[in-house]
Short mmCIF file of C-alpha atoms in Angstrom, two decimals:
data_model
loop_
_atom_site.label_atom_id
_atom_site.label_comp_id
_atom_site.label_asym_id
_atom_site.label_seq_id
_atom_site.Cartn_x
_atom_site.Cartn_y
_atom_site.Cartn_z
CA MET A 1 -59.75 6.69 43.59
CA LEU A 2 -58.46 5.47 46.87
CA GLY A 3 -59.32 7.53 49.90
CA PHE A 4 -56.66 8.53 52.41
CA ARG A 5 -57.86 5.86 54.87
CA ALA A 6 -57.72 3.13 52.24
CA LEU A 7 -54.27 4.25 51.20
CA LYS A 8 -53.11 4.09 54.81
CA THR A 9 -54.51 0.56 55.16
CA VAL A 10 -52.86 -0.59 51.96
CA THR A 11 -49.54 0.92 52.99
CA ALA A 12 -49.73 -0.68 56.40
CA ALA A 13 -50.60 -4.03 54.85
CA ALA A 14 -47.70 -3.74 52.41
CA LEU A 15 -45.33 -2.88 55.23
CA LEU A 16 -46.55 -5.81 57.26
CA LEU A 17 -46.24 -8.11 54.30
CA GLY A 18 -42.74 -6.82 53.63
CA ALA A 19 -41.79 -7.32 57.25
CA GLY A 20 -43.24 -10.81 57.07
CA VAL A 21 -41.13 -11.68 54.02
CA VAL A 22 -38.03 -10.22 55.64
CA SER A 23 -38.58 -12.11 58.87
CA ALA A 24 -39.27 -15.38 57.01
CA SER A 25 -35.98 -15.15 55.08
CA ALA A 26 -34.16 -14.09 58.24
CA ASP A 27 -35.57 -17.22 59.84
CA ALA A 28 -34.34 -19.36 56.97
CA THR A 29 -30.93 -17.73 57.17
CA SER A 30 -30.63 -18.26 60.90
CA SER A 31 -31.72 -21.90 60.52
CA ILE A 32 -29.05 -22.50 57.88
CA GLN A 33 -26.45 -20.71 60.01
CA ALA A 34 -27.44 -22.79 63.03
CA ARG A 35 -27.04 -26.00 60.98
CA GLN A 36 -23.62 -24.89 59.87
CA ALA A 37 -22.58 -23.94 63.42
CA CYS A 38 -23.65 -27.40 64.59
CA MET A 39 -21.56 -29.01 61.85
CA LYS A 40 -18.58 -26.85 62.89
CA ALA A 41 -19.02 -28.11 66.44
CA ASN A 42 -19.05 -31.68 65.10
CA GLY A 43 -15.82 -30.83 63.30
CA ALA A 44 -14.36 -29.57 66.57
CA VAL A 45 -15.15 -32.94 68.19
CA MET A 46 -13.34 -34.63 65.30
CA ALA A 47 -10.35 -32.33 65.75
CA VAL A 48 -9.98 -33.62 69.32
CA ALA A 49 -10.94 -37.24 68.61
CA VAL A 50 -9.03 -38.09 65.43
CA PRO A 51 -5.47 -37.50 66.76
CA ILE A 52 -6.38 -39.85 69.64
CA VAL A 53 -7.69 -42.50 67.22
CA LYS A 54 -4.52 -42.14 65.12
CA GLY A 55 -2.39 -42.52 68.23
CA GLU A 56 -0.83 -39.08 67.77
CA LYS A 57 -2.21 -37.82 71.10
CA PRO A 58 -3.02 -39.53 74.41
CA PHE A 59 -6.63 -40.29 75.33
CA ASP A 60 -7.96 -37.07 76.92
CA LYS A 61 -11.39 -37.58 78.47
CA ALA A 62 -11.68 -33.96 79.65
CA ALA A 63 -10.97 -32.49 76.20
CA LEU A 64 -13.45 -34.91 74.60
CA ASP A 65 -16.14 -34.09 77.19
CA ALA A 66 -15.66 -30.38 76.57
CA ALA A 67 -15.93 -30.77 72.78
CA PHE A 68 -19.03 -32.96 73.08
CA ALA A 69 -20.66 -30.48 75.49
CA LYS A 70 -20.16 -27.64 73.01
CA GLU A 71 -21.49 -29.82 70.20
CA LYS A 72 -24.60 -30.66 72.24
CA GLU A 73 -25.22 -26.97 72.82
CA ALA A 74 -24.61 -25.96 69.20
CA CYS A 75 -26.87 -28.70 67.84
CA ALA A 76 -29.83 -28.32 70.24
CA GLY A 77 -32.80 -27.52 68.00
CA TRP A 78 -31.43 -29.47 65.00
CA ALA A 79 -34.84 -30.93 64.11
CA ASP A 80 -36.38 -27.43 63.79
CA TRP A 81 -33.85 -26.08 61.29
CA TRP A 82 -35.10 -27.83 58.14
CA GLY A 83 -38.11 -25.72 57.14
CA ASP A 84 -39.15 -25.72 53.48
CA ASP A 85 -37.72 -22.19 53.12
CA THR A 86 -34.23 -23.55 53.89
CA LYS A 87 -33.99 -25.74 50.79
CA PRO A 88 -31.15 -25.26 48.29
CA GLY A 89 -31.68 -22.43 45.82
CA GLY A 90 -32.86 -19.90 48.42
CA ALA A 91 -31.27 -16.59 49.35
CA THR A 92 -28.78 -18.19 51.76
CA GLU A 93 -26.45 -20.76 50.26
CA THR A 94 -26.74 -24.25 51.68
CA TRP A 95 -24.93 -27.47 50.76
CA ALA A 96 -27.88 -29.57 51.83
CA LYS A 97 -29.37 -31.61 48.99
CA GLU A 98 -33.04 -31.76 47.97
CA GLU A 99 -33.02 -35.33 49.30
CA VAL A 100 -33.21 -33.96 52.86
CA TRP A 101 -36.79 -32.98 52.03
CA THR A 102 -37.69 -35.70 49.51
CA ASP A 103 -36.37 -38.54 51.73
CA LYS A 104 -37.30 -37.29 55.18
CA ALA A 105 -37.33 -40.80 56.69
CA GLY A 106 -33.83 -41.51 55.35
CA PHE A 107 -32.54 -38.19 56.64
CA GLU A 108 -33.99 -38.76 60.09
CA ALA A 109 -32.56 -42.30 60.18
CA ALA A 110 -29.11 -40.92 59.27
CA GLY A 111 -29.42 -38.36 62.07
CA ALA A 112 -30.47 -41.07 64.53
CA ALA A 113 -27.49 -43.23 63.51
CA TYR A 114 -25.19 -40.30 64.21
CA GLY A 115 -26.85 -39.62 67.58
CA LYS A 116 -26.46 -43.24 68.67
CA ALA A 117 -22.81 -43.46 67.55
CA ALA A 118 -21.92 -40.09 69.11
CA THR A 119 -23.52 -41.09 72.43
CA ALA A 120 -21.44 -44.28 72.48
CA VAL A 121 -18.20 -42.40 71.74
CA ALA A 122 -18.98 -39.70 74.31
CA ALA A 123 -19.68 -42.36 76.94
CA ALA A 124 -16.40 -44.22 76.36
CA ALA A 125 -14.45 -44.04 79.62
CA ASP A 126 -11.11 -45.37 78.38
CA GLU A 127 -8.97 -45.41 75.27
CA ALA A 128 -9.85 -48.97 74.20
CA SER A 129 -13.62 -48.49 74.30
CA PHE A 130 -13.23 -45.05 72.69
CA LYS A 131 -11.25 -46.48 69.77
CA ALA A 132 -13.72 -49.35 69.41
CA ALA A 133 -16.71 -46.99 69.28
CA PHE A 134 -15.20 -44.40 66.94
CA PRO A 135 -15.49 -46.11 63.50
CA ALA A 136 -19.29 -46.23 63.79
CA LEU A 137 -19.29 -42.49 64.37
CA GLY A 138 -17.19 -41.85 61.26
CA ALA A 139 -19.41 -44.17 59.24
CA SER A 140 -22.52 -42.28 60.38
CA CYS A 141 -20.98 -38.96 59.25
CA GLN A 142 -20.12 -40.46 55.86
CA GLY A 143 -23.52 -42.15 55.50
CA CYS A 144 -25.29 -38.82 55.86
CA HIS A 145 -22.83 -36.73 53.81
CA GLU A 146 -22.97 -39.17 50.89
CA LYS A 147 -26.72 -38.91 50.51
CA PHE A 148 -27.62 -35.48 51.78
CA ARG A 149 -24.73 -33.06 51.13
CA ARG A 150 -23.52 -31.61 47.82
CA PRO A 151 -19.77 -31.31 47.12
CA LYS A 152 -18.50 -27.76 47.65
CA GLY A 153 -15.73 -27.75 45.04
CA MET B 1 -34.62 -19.47 -6.70
CA LEU B 2 -33.00 -22.87 -6.91
CA SER B 3 -32.66 -24.34 -10.36
CA LYS B 4 -33.17 -28.05 -10.99
CA ARG B 5 -29.43 -28.41 -11.40
CA ASN B 6 -28.73 -26.74 -8.06
CA ILE B 7 -31.21 -29.00 -6.31
CA THR B 8 -29.48 -32.05 -7.79
CA VAL B 9 -26.08 -30.80 -6.61
CA LEU B 10 -27.48 -30.04 -3.15
CA ALA B 11 -29.06 -33.49 -2.89
CA LEU B 12 -25.81 -35.14 -3.95
CA LEU B 13 -23.80 -33.14 -1.43
CA THR B 14 -26.25 -34.00 1.36
CA ALA B 15 -26.09 -37.68 0.45
CA LEU B 16 -22.29 -37.51 0.39
CA GLY B 17 -22.30 -35.79 3.79
CA LEU B 18 -24.57 -38.45 5.27
CA VAL B 19 -22.35 -41.22 3.92
CA ALA B 20 -19.31 -39.46 5.40
CA LEU B 21 -21.06 -39.11 8.79
CA TRP B 22 -22.06 -42.79 8.65
CA LEU B 23 -18.50 -43.87 7.89
CA LEU B 24 -17.01 -41.55 10.51
CA SER B 25 -19.36 -42.89 13.17
CA VAL B 26 -18.55 -46.56 12.51
CA PRO B 27 -17.33 -48.14 15.77
CA ARG B 28 -13.60 -48.80 15.62
CA GLY B 29 -12.08 -51.50 17.78
CA LEU B 30 -8.82 -53.33 18.19
CA THR B 31 -8.02 -56.60 16.40
CA LEU B 32 -6.57 -59.86 17.70
CA ALA B 33 -3.13 -58.73 16.51
CA ASP B 34 -3.29 -55.87 19.07
CA LEU B 35 -3.54 -58.27 22.02
CA PRO B 36 -0.26 -59.28 23.72
CA GLN B 37 0.61 -62.83 24.74
CA HIS B 38 -0.30 -62.71 28.41
CA GLN B 39 -0.61 -65.08 31.33
CA PRO B 40 -3.43 -63.53 33.40
CA ASP B 41 -2.70 -62.56 37.00
CA VAL B 42 -5.93 -62.80 39.00
CA ALA B 43 -4.51 -61.06 42.09
CA ASN B 44 -3.43 -58.07 39.99
CA GLY B 45 -6.84 -58.14 38.33
CA GLU B 46 -8.56 -57.82 41.68
CA ILE B 47 -6.46 -54.76 42.57
CA LEU B 48 -7.18 -53.12 39.21
CA TYR B 49 -10.88 -54.02 39.52
CA HIS B 50 -11.03 -51.96 42.72
CA ALA B 51 -8.83 -49.18 41.31
CA ALA B 52 -11.15 -48.94 38.31
CA GLY B 53 -14.18 -48.72 40.60
CA CYS B 54 -16.11 -51.26 38.47
CA TRP B 55 -18.51 -52.22 41.27
CA SER B 56 -19.72 -48.68 41.88
CA CYS B 57 -21.65 -48.61 38.61
CA HIS B 58 -22.13 -52.35 38.07
CA LYS B 59 -23.53 -53.11 41.54
CA PRO B 60 -26.63 -55.30 41.71
CA GLY B 61 -30.04 -53.79 41.08
CA THR B 62 -32.44 -53.62 44.01
CA ASP B 63 -34.55 -56.37 42.36
CA LEU B 64 -31.68 -58.89 42.85
CA LYS B 65 -32.60 -59.53 46.47
CA ASP B 66 -30.71 -62.77 47.12
CA VAL B 67 -27.53 -61.68 45.36
CA ASP B 68 -24.38 -60.78 47.35
CA PRO B 69 -24.44 -56.96 47.14
CA ASN B 70 -20.65 -56.93 46.68
CA LEU B 71 -20.86 -58.68 43.30
CA PRO B 72 -20.86 -56.62 40.08
CA ALA B 73 -24.11 -58.25 38.91
CA GLY B 74 -25.38 -55.06 37.28
CA GLY B 75 -28.81 -53.50 37.09
CA PHE B 76 -28.52 -50.60 39.51
CA PRO B 77 -29.77 -47.40 37.84
CA LEU B 78 -27.11 -44.91 36.72
CA LYS B 79 -28.57 -41.47 36.08
CA THR B 80 -26.77 -39.39 33.44
CA PRO B 81 -27.61 -36.19 31.54
CA VAL B 82 -28.84 -38.25 28.54
CA GLY B 83 -31.00 -40.66 30.54
CA THR B 84 -30.91 -43.59 32.93
CA PHE B 85 -28.67 -46.58 32.23
CA TYR B 86 -28.57 -49.96 33.93
CA PRO B 87 -24.91 -51.02 33.73
CA PRO B 88 -24.68 -54.69 32.75
CA ASN B 89 -23.76 -57.86 34.62
CA LEU B 90 -19.98 -58.41 34.90
CA THR B 91 -20.21 -61.87 36.52
CA PRO B 92 -19.33 -64.90 34.34
CA ASP B 93 -22.94 -66.00 33.70
CA PRO B 94 -22.92 -67.22 30.06
CA ALA B 95 -26.43 -65.99 29.21
CA THR B 96 -26.58 -62.62 30.97
CA GLY B 97 -22.99 -61.85 31.98
CA LEU B 98 -19.50 -61.96 30.48
CA GLY B 99 -19.31 -65.78 30.34
CA THR B 100 -19.02 -66.00 26.56
CA TRP B 101 -16.97 -62.85 26.01
CA SER B 102 -13.56 -63.28 24.37
CA ASP B 103 -10.50 -61.34 25.55
CA LEU B 104 -10.87 -59.13 22.48
CA ASP B 105 -14.55 -58.45 23.25
CA PHE B 106 -13.58 -57.34 26.75
CA VAL B 107 -10.63 -55.16 25.73
CA ASN B 108 -12.68 -53.48 22.99
CA ALA B 109 -15.50 -52.68 25.40
CA VAL B 110 -13.21 -51.41 28.17
CA GLN B 111 -10.62 -49.56 26.08
CA ARG B 112 -12.45 -48.54 22.89
CA GLY B 113 -16.10 -48.36 23.94
CA VAL B 114 -17.22 -50.93 21.36
CA SER B 115 -19.62 -53.74 22.32
CA PRO B 116 -19.14 -57.34 21.10
CA ALA B 117 -22.03 -56.70 18.70
CA GLY B 118 -20.09 -53.74 17.29
CA ALA B 119 -22.11 -50.87 18.76
CA ASN B 120 -20.65 -47.73 20.30
CA LEU B 121 -20.96 -47.70 24.09
CA ILE B 122 -22.10 -44.51 25.81
CA PRO B 123 -19.12 -42.83 27.53
CA ALA B 124 -20.84 -42.81 30.93
CA PHE B 125 -18.73 -45.99 30.88
CA PRO B 126 -15.31 -44.34 31.32
CA TYR B 127 -13.46 -46.17 28.53
CA THR B 128 -12.01 -42.76 27.69
CA SER B 129 -9.75 -43.21 30.76
CA TYR B 130 -9.45 -47.01 30.61
CA ALA B 131 -8.07 -46.53 27.05
CA HIS B 132 -4.81 -45.39 28.69
CA MET B 133 -4.42 -48.62 30.69
CA ARG B 134 -1.98 -51.43 29.98
CA VAL B 135 -3.84 -54.09 28.01
CA GLU B 136 -2.35 -56.71 30.36
CA ASP B 137 -4.06 -55.06 33.32
CA VAL B 138 -7.40 -55.09 31.48
CA LEU B 139 -6.97 -58.80 30.73
CA ASP B 140 -6.17 -59.39 34.41
CA ILE B 141 -9.45 -57.70 35.40
CA LYS B 142 -11.25 -60.06 33.03
CA ALA B 143 -9.48 -63.03 34.62
CA TYR B 144 -10.51 -61.81 38.09
CA LEU B 145 -14.15 -61.33 37.02
CA ALA B 146 -14.14 -64.92 35.72
CA THR B 147 -13.45 -66.15 39.27
CA LEU B 148 -16.66 -64.58 40.66
CA PRO B 149 -19.88 -66.56 41.11
CA ALA B 150 -22.09 -66.41 38.01
CA ILE B 151 -25.29 -64.46 38.64
CA ASP B 152 -28.35 -64.54 36.41
CA SER B 153 -29.04 -60.83 35.89
CA PRO B 154 -30.62 -60.07 32.52
CA ALA B 155 -29.86 -56.76 30.76
CA ARG B 156 -32.32 -53.95 31.37
CA SER B 157 -33.06 -51.43 28.62
CA ALA B 158 -31.60 -47.98 29.06
CA GLU B 159 -34.10 -45.15 29.33
CA ILE B 160 -32.60 -42.86 26.71
CA PRO B 161 -34.08 -41.04 23.72
CA PHE B 162 -33.15 -42.31 20.21
CA PRO B 163 -30.62 -44.93 21.41
CA ALA B 164 -29.52 -46.00 17.91
CA LEU B 165 -28.91 -42.42 16.77
CA LEU B 166 -27.19 -41.60 20.08
CA ARG B 167 -24.78 -44.53 19.61
CA ARG B 168 -23.89 -43.36 16.09
CA GLY B 169 -23.41 -39.87 17.53
CA VAL B 170 -20.98 -41.32 20.06
CA GLY B 171 -19.02 -42.71 17.09
CA LEU B 172 -18.56 -39.15 15.79
CA TRP B 173 -17.81 -37.86 19.28
CA LYS B 174 -15.02 -40.41 19.72
CA TRP B 175 -12.99 -38.58 17.06
CA ILE B 176 -12.50 -35.75 19.55
CA GLY B 177 -13.47 -37.33 22.88
CA LEU B 178 -11.51 -40.60 22.84
CA ASP B 179 -7.74 -40.35 23.24
CA THR B 180 -6.25 -43.85 23.02
CA THR B 181 -2.66 -42.85 23.86
CA PRO B 182 -1.26 -45.42 26.33
CA TRP B 183 -0.15 -44.04 29.68
CA GLU B 184 3.60 -43.34 29.75
CA PRO B 185 5.81 -43.15 32.86
CA ASP B 186 7.77 -39.97 33.58
CA PRO B 187 11.41 -41.16 33.90
CA VAL B 188 12.31 -38.15 36.08
CA GLN B 189 9.84 -39.21 38.77
CA SER B 190 9.98 -42.03 41.34
CA ALA B 191 8.48 -45.45 40.74
CA SER B 192 5.73 -44.79 43.28
CA TRP B 193 4.88 -41.38 41.74
CA ASN B 194 4.52 -43.15 38.39
CA ARG B 195 2.37 -45.85 39.95
CA GLY B 196 0.13 -43.11 41.37
CA SER B 197 0.01 -41.33 38.01
CA TYR B 198 -1.02 -44.57 36.29
CA LEU B 199 -3.71 -45.38 38.85
CA VAL B 200 -5.15 -41.84 38.74
CA ASN B 201 -5.07 -41.35 34.96
CA GLY B 202 -5.82 -44.89 33.81
CA PRO B 203 -8.01 -47.22 35.89
CA GLY B 204 -8.92 -44.63 38.55
CA HIS B 205 -10.53 -42.43 35.83
CA CYS B 206 -10.40 -39.44 38.20
CA ALA B 207 -10.40 -37.06 35.21
CA GLU B 208 -13.93 -38.10 34.22
CA CYS B 209 -15.27 -35.95 37.07
CA HIS B 210 -12.30 -33.84 38.20
CA THR B 211 -11.34 -32.49 34.75
CA PRO B 212 -13.77 -29.98 33.24
CA ARG B 213 -15.21 -30.62 29.77
CA ASN B 214 -15.16 -28.35 26.72
CA VAL B 215 -18.09 -27.48 24.46
CA PHE B 216 -17.78 -30.88 22.76
CA MET B 217 -18.13 -32.66 26.14
CA ALA B 218 -14.54 -33.86 25.72
CA LEU B 219 -12.11 -33.56 28.65
CA ASP B 220 -10.32 -30.20 28.60
CA THR B 221 -6.79 -31.54 29.11
CA SER B 222 -5.40 -28.00 29.48
CA GLN B 223 -7.21 -28.01 32.83
CA ALA B 224 -6.44 -31.59 33.82
CA LEU B 225 -7.86 -32.45 37.27
CA ALA B 226 -8.60 -28.76 37.94
CA GLY B 227 -12.21 -29.40 39.05
CA GLY B 228 -15.47 -28.31 37.49
CA PRO B 229 -19.23 -28.68 37.56
CA HIS B 230 -20.48 -31.99 38.92
CA PRO B 231 -21.55 -34.29 36.04
CA GLU B 232 -24.74 -35.25 37.90
CA GLY B 233 -25.45 -31.64 38.83
CA GLU B 234 -24.61 -31.99 42.51
CA GLY B 235 -22.64 -28.82 43.06
CA ARG B 236 -18.95 -28.61 42.16
CA VAL B 237 -16.22 -31.21 41.87
CA PRO B 238 -13.08 -29.99 43.63
CA SER B 239 -9.75 -29.42 41.93
CA LEU B 240 -7.05 -32.00 42.67
CA ARG B 241 -4.36 -29.41 41.99
CA GLY B 242 -2.64 -27.65 44.86
CA LEU B 243 -4.28 -29.81 47.52
CA ILE B 244 -1.35 -29.07 49.87
CA GLU B 245 -0.87 -25.41 48.88
CA ARG B 246 -4.58 -24.69 49.39
CA GLY B 247 -4.45 -26.27 52.83
CA ARG B 248 -6.83 -29.12 52.01
CA TYR B 249 -4.30 -31.69 53.23
CA LYS B 250 -1.00 -31.51 55.11
CA ASP B 251 1.09 -33.69 52.79
CA ALA B 252 1.09 -36.75 50.53
CA LYS B 253 0.64 -39.04 53.54
CA ASP B 254 -2.36 -37.04 54.68
CA ILE B 255 -4.02 -37.40 51.23
CA ALA B 256 -3.34 -41.15 51.31
CA SER B 257 -4.79 -41.38 54.81
CA ALA B 258 -7.93 -39.53 53.65
CA LEU B 259 -8.34 -41.96 50.72
CA GLN B 260 -7.70 -44.99 52.92
CA PHE B 261 -9.95 -44.10 55.85
CA GLY B 262 -12.36 -41.34 54.77
CA GLU B 263 -14.60 -40.23 57.60
CA MET B 264 -13.45 -43.14 59.78
CA LEU B 265 -10.66 -40.69 60.56
CA GLY B 266 -12.75 -37.54 60.20
CA TYR B 267 -11.82 -36.66 56.60
CA ASP B 268 -15.20 -35.19 55.75
CA LYS B 269 -14.51 -33.81 52.27
CA LEU B 270 -14.58 -37.02 50.25
CA SER B 271 -18.05 -38.33 50.96
CA SER B 272 -20.27 -36.18 48.77
CA GLY B 273 -21.06 -36.35 45.08
CA GLY B 274 -20.23 -40.04 44.69
CA MET B 275 -16.72 -39.74 46.18
CA GLY B 276 -17.71 -41.89 49.18
CA GLN B 277 -17.95 -44.92 46.91
CA VAL B 278 -14.67 -44.03 45.22
CA GLN B 279 -13.00 -43.79 48.63
CA ARG B 280 -14.31 -47.20 49.69
CA ASN B 281 -12.95 -48.72 46.45
CA ILE B 282 -9.54 -47.11 46.93
CA ALA B 283 -9.45 -48.33 50.53
CA LYS B 284 -9.33 -51.89 49.12
CA LEU B 285 -6.01 -51.25 47.32
CA PRO B 286 -2.65 -52.27 48.82
CA GLU B 287 -1.38 -49.52 51.11
CA ALA B 288 1.63 -48.86 48.83
CA ASP B 289 -0.77 -48.04 45.96
CA ILE B 290 -2.77 -45.63 48.12
CA GLN B 291 0.48 -43.92 49.20
CA ALA B 292 1.48 -43.73 45.51
CA ILE B 293 -1.79 -41.97 44.65
CA GLY B 294 -1.15 -39.55 47.53
CA GLU B 295 2.38 -38.87 46.29
CA TYR B 296 1.19 -38.18 42.74
CA LEU B 297 -1.74 -35.98 43.76
CA ALA B 298 0.41 -33.97 46.19
CA SER B 299 2.73 -33.11 43.28
CA LEU B 300 -0.02 -31.53 41.13
CA LYS B 301 0.34 -27.76 41.27
#
């Protein structure tokens, strides 16, 4: 039979283990939420940029700078949010595909392509250079979504 | 216990059943009499080639290093629930492509799923939708393909279990899965709405992914274009009904703009699950055709 001491140790260990599991899944959840918040911030950049590209709104450097600043803040830490516990099929739903983990080089290249295109668009000082830089940004979004995101229905 | 007589009857019935299955699974194609007199229009063929998305499946395999990647030289793996296929070479090479195919060969493959050798083709090739096309348009696609450079790209064997049995099984399946009714215009609707309806339901073969399938793996037409599980298991395919009402797009023009530009204009919903390739094909259509697709889709409730 287990003595009182042993029982206490086992209980403590179980509690610790439980806490560990809880904190691991909380970590996964917060990583997935952070990814999604970053994507929302990307969407917010698009919401400012696309009407300008379409010619529906005048070129607004201040509004673009503000959207890009928020995006930079929301996406800081991007590289750390892809732990193995954040794969599809876990407790928190994600639209990321397995390929993010099976084709790490491809995923990183897609991210780098986005970073480069976004930097060029953010740096554009006038309407002409902004419009010239924008298609590469859209293509980088599409390039990554095609390979690494599942359709949501 | 079974008597000798009963066994004989049972054996006869089984044999009869097998003969019936064999006859029912015989590939059925069109005959020369079904082909219209037609002067091919290469320019129209090119439009329909893009609308039908031929290249997406028939693109060159990675082993064809020196081949223009825009040519439908075939050989790129196509993963399906029954196994991996390597869609064949559509360039006019006589030995490995369509060079020696007759018009009837081509129409039977595209609209009835029957190969020139008389075998049933696996419906990963969407002849179930192409069956609704105007034969003239199919002949125009053939005429356009004949203008492409001939590429030597030998057939690669499909990686599927029991291919011969599977092809006979497809013959049975066609009785429920292959509807050969030609597309009909709706006289109440505008010309451009009808053009959109034709492009979506015929060459565009949108239903192959956007319409759910019943237990027989046939399209459930009562839920036409209402979305369903992704055929390659990549999440869910969205419904094309109520795109405006559900707030996915503002109006018909917005849908057309999404199809024409995709993420170049920030439309981020049509990149995943193979739709990126579809969008790039549609972007090659004349703008009036893209607007027509938008008009038709916007009307689906």
